[in-house]
Amino acid sequence: MSTAVADKRPASTLRGASLPKWSPYAIAVGSVAVAVGIGLAAGLDSKVQWGLIAGILFVLGTYVISARVEGRRQAKDRVATSLVWVAFLLAVVPLVSLVWTTVSRGVKVLDFYFLSHSMGLVADTEPGGGIYHAIIGSLEQVGLATVIAAPIGVLTAVYLVEYGRGNLARSVTFFVDVMTGIPSIVAGLFILSIMLMFDMQPFGFAGSLALAILMMPVVVRSTEEMLKLVPNELREASLALGVPKWRTILKVVLPTSIGGITTGIMLAVARIAGETAPVLLLVWGNSLINTNPFEGAQQSLPLYIYQQYANSAGSGAAYDRAWAAALTLIAFVMILNLLARGIARWKAPKTGR
């Protein structure tokens, strides 16, 4: 009896009116249509202007419609969500446009021959040639920079987190912050000044040294943050068992944060892989294959792209090679980021109930 009476009770009226779930999509479509009409009527040729008008109309339309139906409080919440979506699209559209342009222009000459041959005696204005020598140069220069910067950066971060106290730690932190924002050309000029003092010729390892300078502060900062995330209870438990501090760091702290540390190193590698200025100053470039980074000029992918574009003299072949090399560099950086994510997930601490 009580159940039947309860079923006949009227629904609660405390909940106010709300817009349907499809309303944001309808407002977005309407905003785009109105923006297109305004752009055509005003004679605006740029699609970017149409997109900005549509974004403004979407936010305003969301607030007005939501305020009339749901009230101002809910309208403000929807406006905040709309601003997030508009900001997301403003960030994604240029990225998608860049990737689309690079892929559409880079695939023209990107094939196995292009990846397995060097420029050799091919002039920049002539068709043919490849980026094999640039790939070798980039791998060797970035690899040597990683071998130099990764251990120094990790050990510096361990010192700052586990041992750093007083003025020395504060000074190291200050200079790491300064080096984080240093222009790449400054690192190149620093190594170049040392080369001029010893009357040295351009060679690949000089570029690695400049890239290592740029990479070290990124590794220090990322590793420092990962080490701070390790719970102090793990350290205290190890020390309570009589384990020395250095062994606690080696066996407990570093293995716990190894996933994040590896991710930071991989992202730092991706950051220096596209640097052109220090390589231009210190390595100079070479159209032939040079597998010895300690002697003679070398090539790299960023420098190859710059030289093909700068020395093309309007040649379509040089432009195609530059875009294909840019696509290869983007693929290289993307693979590094995917590897970093995979390693971070693989090495992440296993959680359970």
CSV table of N, CA, C and O in Angstrom, one decimal, residues 232-303:
chain,number,residue,atom,x,y,z
A,232,ASN,N,58.1,10.2,1.2
A,232,ASN,CA,59.2,10.2,2.2
A,232,ASN,C,59.1,8.9,3.1
A,232,ASN,O,60.1,8.5,3.7
A,233,GLU,N,57.9,8.3,3.2
A,233,GLU,CA,57.8,7.1,4.0
A,233,GLU,C,58.7,6.0,3.4
A,233,GLU,O,59.2,5.1,4.2
A,234,LEU,N,58.9,5.9,2.1
A,234,LEU,CA,59.8,4.9,1.5
A,234,LEU,C,61.2,5.1,1.9
A,234,LEU,O,61.9,4.2,2.2
A,235,ARG,N,61.6,6.4,1.9
A,235,ARG,CA,63.0,6.7,2.4
A,235,ARG,C,63.2,6.3,3.8
A,235,ARG,O,64.2,5.7,4.2
A,236,GLU,N,62.2,6.7,4.6
A,236,GLU,CA,62.3,6.5,6.1
A,236,GLU,C,62.3,5.0,6.4
A,236,GLU,O,63.0,4.6,7.3
A,237,ALA,N,61.5,4.2,5.7
A,237,ALA,CA,61.4,2.8,5.9
A,237,ALA,C,62.8,2.2,5.6
A,237,ALA,O,63.3,1.3,6.3
A,238,SER,N,63.4,2.6,4.5
A,238,SER,CA,64.7,2.0,4.1
A,238,SER,C,65.8,2.4,5.1
A,238,SER,O,66.6,1.6,5.5
A,239,LEU,N,65.8,3.7,5.5
A,239,LEU,CA,66.8,4.1,6.5
A,239,LEU,C,66.6,3.5,7.9
A,239,LEU,O,67.5,3.2,8.6
A,240,ALA,N,65.3,3.2,8.2
A,240,ALA,CA,65.0,2.5,9.5
A,240,ALA,C,65.6,1.1,9.5
A,240,ALA,O,65.9,0.6,10.6
A,241,LEU,N,65.7,0.5,8.4
A,241,LEU,CA,66.3,-0.8,8.3
A,241,LEU,C,67.8,-0.8,8.3
A,241,LEU,O,68.5,-1.9,8.2
A,242,GLY,N,68.4,0.4,8.4
A,242,GLY,CA,69.9,0.5,8.5
A,242,GLY,C,70.5,0.6,7.1
A,242,GLY,O,71.8,0.4,7.0
A,243,VAL,N,69.8,0.8,6.0
A,243,VAL,CA,70.3,0.9,4.7
A,243,VAL,C,70.9,2.3,4.6
A,243,VAL,O,70.3,3.3,4.9
A,244,PRO,N,72.2,2.4,4.0
A,244,PRO,CA,72.8,3.7,3.9
A,244,PRO,C,72.0,4.6,2.9
A,244,PRO,O,71.2,4.1,2.1
A,245,LYS,N,72.2,5.9,3.0
A,245,LYS,CA,71.4,6.8,2.2
A,245,LYS,C,71.6,6.7,0.8
A,245,LYS,O,70.7,6.7,-0.1
A,246,TRP,N,72.9,6.5,0.4
A,246,TRP,CA,73.2,6.4,-1.0
A,246,TRP,C,72.6,5.1,-1.6
A,246,TRP,O,72.1,5.1,-2.8
A,247,ARG,N,72.5,4.1,-0.8
A,247,ARG,CA,71.9,2.9,-1.3
A,247,ARG,C,70.4,3.0,-1.4
A,247,ARG,O,69.7,2.4,-2.2
A,248,THR,N,69.8,3.8,-0.4
A,248,THR,CA,68.4,4.0,-0.5
A,248,THR,C,68.0,4.8,-1.7
A,248,THR,O,67.0,4.5,-2.4
A,249,ILE,N,68.8,5.8,-2.1
A,249,ILE,CA,68.6,6.5,-3.3
A,249,ILE,C,68.7,5.6,-4.5
A,249,ILE,O,67.9,5.7,-5.5
A,250,LEU,N,69.7,4.8,-4.5
A,250,LEU,CA,70.0,3.9,-5.7
A,250,LEU,C,68.9,2.8,-5.8
A,250,LEU,O,68.6,2.4,-7.0
A,251,LYS,N,68.5,2.2,-4.7
A,251,LYS,CA,67.6,1.0,-4.8
A,251,LYS,C,66.1,1.3,-4.6
A,251,LYS,O,65.3,0.5,-4.9
A,252,VAL,N,65.8,2.5,-4.0
A,252,VAL,CA,64.4,2.8,-3.6
A,252,VAL,C,63.9,4.0,-4.4
A,252,VAL,O,62.9,4.0,-5.1
A,253,VAL,N,64.6,5.1,-4.3
A,253,VAL,CA,64.1,6.4,-4.8
A,253,VAL,C,64.2,6.4,-6.3
A,253,VAL,O,63.2,6.7,-7.0
A,254,LEU,N,65.3,6.1,-6.9
A,254,LEU,CA,65.4,6.1,-8.4
A,254,LEU,C,64.6,5.1,-9.1
A,254,LEU,O,63.9,5.4,-10.1
A,255,PRO,N,64.5,3.8,-8.6
A,255,PRO,CA,63.6,2.9,-9.3
A,255,PRO,C,62.1,3.3,-9.2
A,255,PRO,O,61.4,3.0,-10.1
A,256,THR,N,61.7,4.0,-8.1
A,256,THR,CA,60.3,4.4,-8.0
A,256,THR,C,60.0,5.5,-9.0
A,256,THR,O,58.9,5.5,-9.5
A,257,SER,N,60.9,6.4,-9.3
A,257,SER,CA,60.7,7.5,-10.2
A,257,SER,C,61.3,7.3,-11.6
A,257,SER,O,61.4,8.3,-12.3
A,258,ILE,N,61.8,6.1,-11.9
A,258,ILE,CA,62.5,5.9,-13.1
A,258,ILE,C,61.6,6.2,-14.4
A,258,ILE,O,62.1,6.7,-15.4
A,259,GLY,N,60.3,5.9,-14.3
A,259,GLY,CA,59.4,6.2,-15.4
A,259,GLY,C,59.4,7.6,-15.7
A,259,GLY,O,59.5,8.0,-16.9
A,260,GLY,N,59.2,8.5,-14.7
A,260,GLY,CA,59.1,9.9,-14.9
A,260,GLY,C,60.4,10.5,-15.4
A,260,GLY,O,60.5,11.4,-16.2
A,261,ILE,N,61.5,10.0,-14.8
A,261,ILE,CA,62.8,10.5,-15.2
A,261,ILE,C,63.1,10.1,-16.7
A,261,ILE,O,63.6,11.0,-17.4
A,262,THR,N,62.8,8.9,-17.1
A,262,THR,CA,63.0,8.6,-18.5
A,262,THR,C,62.1,9.4,-19.4
A,262,THR,O,62.6,9.9,-20.5
A,263,THR,N,60.9,9.7,-19.0
A,263,THR,CA,60.0,10.6,-19.8
A,263,THR,C,60.7,11.9,-19.9
A,263,THR,O,60.7,12.5,-21.0
A,264,GLY,N,61.2,12.5,-18.8
A,264,GLY,CA,61.8,13.8,-18.9
A,264,GLY,C,63.0,13.9,-19.8
A,264,GLY,O,63.2,14.8,-20.6
A,265,ILE,N,63.8,12.8,-19.8
A,265,ILE,CA,65.0,12.7,-20.7
A,265,ILE,C,64.6,12.7,-22.1
A,265,ILE,O,65.1,13.3,-23.0
A,266,MET,N,63.6,11.8,-22.4
A,266,MET,CA,63.1,11.7,-23.8
A,266,MET,C,62.5,13.0,-24.3
A,266,MET,O,62.7,13.4,-25.5
A,267,LEU,N,61.8,13.7,-23.5
A,267,LEU,CA,61.2,15.0,-23.9
A,267,LEU,C,62.3,16.0,-24.1
A,267,LEU,O,62.2,16.9,-25.0
A,268,ALA,N,63.4,16.0,-23.3
A,268,ALA,CA,64.5,16.9,-23.5
A,268,ALA,C,65.2,16.6,-24.8
A,268,ALA,O,65.7,17.5,-25.5
A,269,VAL,N,65.3,15.3,-25.1
A,269,VAL,CA,65.9,14.9,-26.4
A,269,VAL,C,65.1,15.5,-27.6
A,269,VAL,O,65.6,16.0,-28.5
A,270,ALA,N,63.8,15.3,-27.4
A,270,ALA,CA,62.9,15.9,-28.5
A,270,ALA,C,63.0,17.4,-28.6
A,270,ALA,O,62.9,18.0,-29.7
A,271,ARG,N,63.3,18.1,-27.4
A,271,ARG,CA,63.5,19.5,-27.5
A,271,ARG,C,64.7,20.0,-28.2
A,271,ARG,O,64.7,21.0,-28.9
A,272,ILE,N,65.8,19.2,-28.1
A,272,ILE,CA,67.1,19.6,-28.8
A,272,ILE,C,67.2,19.1,-30.2
A,272,ILE,O,68.1,19.5,-30.9
A,273,ALA,N,66.3,18.1,-30.5
A,273,ALA,CA,66.4,17.5,-31.9
A,273,ALA,C,66.2,18.5,-33.0
A,273,ALA,O,66.6,18.3,-34.1
A,274,GLY,N,65.4,19.6,-32.7
A,274,GLY,CA,65.1,20.5,-33.7
A,274,GLY,C,65.9,21.8,-33.7
A,274,GLY,O,65.6,22.8,-34.4
A,275,GLU,N,67.0,21.9,-32.9
A,275,GLU,CA,67.8,23.1,-32.8
A,275,GLU,C,68.6,23.2,-34.1
A,275,GLU,O,69.3,22.3,-34.5
A,276,THR,N,68.7,24.5,-34.6
A,276,THR,CA,69.4,24.7,-35.8
A,276,THR,C,70.6,25.7,-35.6
A,276,THR,O,71.7,25.5,-36.1
A,277,ALA,N,70.4,26.7,-34.7
A,277,ALA,CA,71.4,27.7,-34.6
A,277,ALA,C,72.7,27.2,-34.1
A,277,ALA,O,73.8,27.5,-34.7
A,278,PRO,N,72.8,26.4,-33.0
A,278,PRO,CA,74.1,25.9,-32.6
A,278,PRO,C,74.8,25.0,-33.6
A,278,PRO,O,76.0,25.0,-33.8
A,279,VAL,N,74.0,24.2,-34.3
A,279,VAL,CA,74.5,23.3,-35.3
A,279,VAL,C,75.1,24.1,-36.5
A,279,VAL,O,76.1,23.8,-37.1
A,280,LEU,N,74.4,25.2,-36.9
A,280,LEU,CA,74.9,26.0,-38.0
A,280,LEU,C,76.2,26.7,-37.6
A,280,LEU,O,77.1,26.8,-38.5
A,281,LEU,N,76.4,27.1,-36.4
A,281,LEU,CA,77.6,27.7,-36.0
A,281,LEU,C,78.8,26.7,-35.8
A,281,LEU,O,79.9,27.1,-36.2
A,282,LEU,N,78.5,25.6,-35.3
A,282,LEU,CA,79.6,24.7,-34.9
A,282,LEU,C,79.8,23.5,-35.8
A,282,LEU,O,80.9,22.9,-35.8
A,283,VAL,N,78.8,23.1,-36.6
A,283,VAL,CA,79.0,21.9,-37.4
A,283,VAL,C,79.0,22.2,-38.9
A,283,VAL,O,79.7,21.5,-39.7
A,284,TRP,N,78.4,23.3,-39.3
A,284,TRP,CA,78.4,23.9,-40.7
A,284,TRP,C,77.7,23.1,-41.7
A,284,TRP,O,77.3,23.7,-42.7
A,285,GLY,N,77.5,21.8,-41.6
A,285,GLY,CA,76.8,21.1,-42.6
A,285,GLY,C,77.7,20.4,-43.6
A,285,GLY,O,78.8,20.9,-43.9
A,286,ASN,N,77.3,19.3,-44.2
A,286,ASN,CA,78.1,18.6,-45.1
A,286,ASN,C,77.2,17.8,-46.0
A,286,ASN,O,76.3,17.1,-45.6
A,287,SER,N,77.4,17.9,-47.3
A,287,SER,CA,76.5,17.2,-48.3
A,287,SER,C,76.9,15.7,-48.4
A,287,SER,O,76.2,14.9,-49.0
A,288,LEU,N,78.0,15.4,-47.9
A,288,LEU,CA,78.5,14.0,-48.0
A,288,LEU,C,78.3,13.3,-46.6
A,288,LEU,O,78.1,14.0,-45.6
A,289,ILE,N,78.4,12.0,-46.6
A,289,ILE,CA,78.3,11.2,-45.4
A,289,ILE,C,79.5,11.3,-44.5
A,289,ILE,O,80.6,11.0,-45.0
A,290,ASN,N,79.4,11.7,-43.3
A,290,ASN,CA,80.5,11.7,-42.3
A,290,ASN,C,80.0,11.1,-41.0
A,290,ASN,O,79.2,11.6,-40.3
A,291,THR,N,80.5,9.9,-40.8
A,291,THR,CA,80.1,9.1,-39.6
A,291,THR,C,80.9,9.4,-38.4
A,291,THR,O,80.7,8.8,-37.4
A,292,ASN,N,81.9,10.2,-38.5
A,292,ASN,CA,82.9,10.5,-37.4
A,292,ASN,C,82.5,11.9,-36.8
A,292,ASN,O,82.8,12.9,-37.4
A,293,PRO,N,81.8,11.9,-35.7
A,293,PRO,CA,81.4,13.2,-35.2
A,293,PRO,C,82.6,14.0,-34.6
A,293,PRO,O,82.4,15.2,-34.2
A,294,PHE,N,83.8,13.4,-34.5
A,294,PHE,CA,84.9,14.1,-33.8
A,294,PHE,C,85.9,14.7,-34.9
A,294,PHE,O,86.9,15.2,-34.5
A,295,GLU,N,85.5,14.6,-36.1
A,295,GLU,CA,86.4,15.2,-37.2
A,295,GLU,C,85.6,15.6,-38.4
A,295,GLU,O,84.8,14.8,-38.9
A,296,GLY,N,85.7,16.8,-38.8
A,296,GLY,CA,85.1,17.3,-40.0
A,296,GLY,C,83.6,17.7,-39.8
A,296,GLY,O,83.0,17.3,-38.8
A,297,ALA,N,83.2,18.5,-40.7
A,297,ALA,CA,81.8,19.0,-40.7
A,297,ALA,C,80.8,17.9,-40.9
A,297,ALA,O,81.1,16.9,-41.6
A,298,GLN,N,79.6,18.0,-40.3
A,298,GLN,CA,78.6,17.0,-40.4
A,298,GLN,C,77.3,17.7,-40.7
A,298,GLN,O,77.2,19.0,-40.7
A,299,GLN,N,76.3,17.0,-41.1
A,299,GLN,CA,75.0,17.5,-41.4
A,299,GLN,C,74.0,17.1,-40.3
A,299,GLN,O,74.3,16.2,-39.5
A,300,SER,N,72.9,17.7,-40.2
A,300,SER,CA,71.8,17.4,-39.3
A,300,SER,C,70.5,17.7,-39.9
A,300,SER,O,70.4,18.6,-40.8
A,301,LEU,N,69.4,17.1,-39.5
A,301,LEU,CA,68.1,17.4,-40.1
A,301,LEU,C,67.6,18.8,-40.0
A,301,LEU,O,67.2,19.4,-41.0
A,302,PRO,N,67.7,19.5,-38.9
A,302,PRO,CA,67.3,20.9,-38.8
A,302,PRO,C,68.1,21.8,-39.7
A,302,PRO,O,67.6,22.6,-40.4
A,303,LEU,N,69.4,21.5,-39.7
A,303,LEU,CA,70.3,22.3,-40.6
A,303,LEU,C,70.1,22.0,-42.1
A,303,LEU,O,70.1,22.9,-42.9
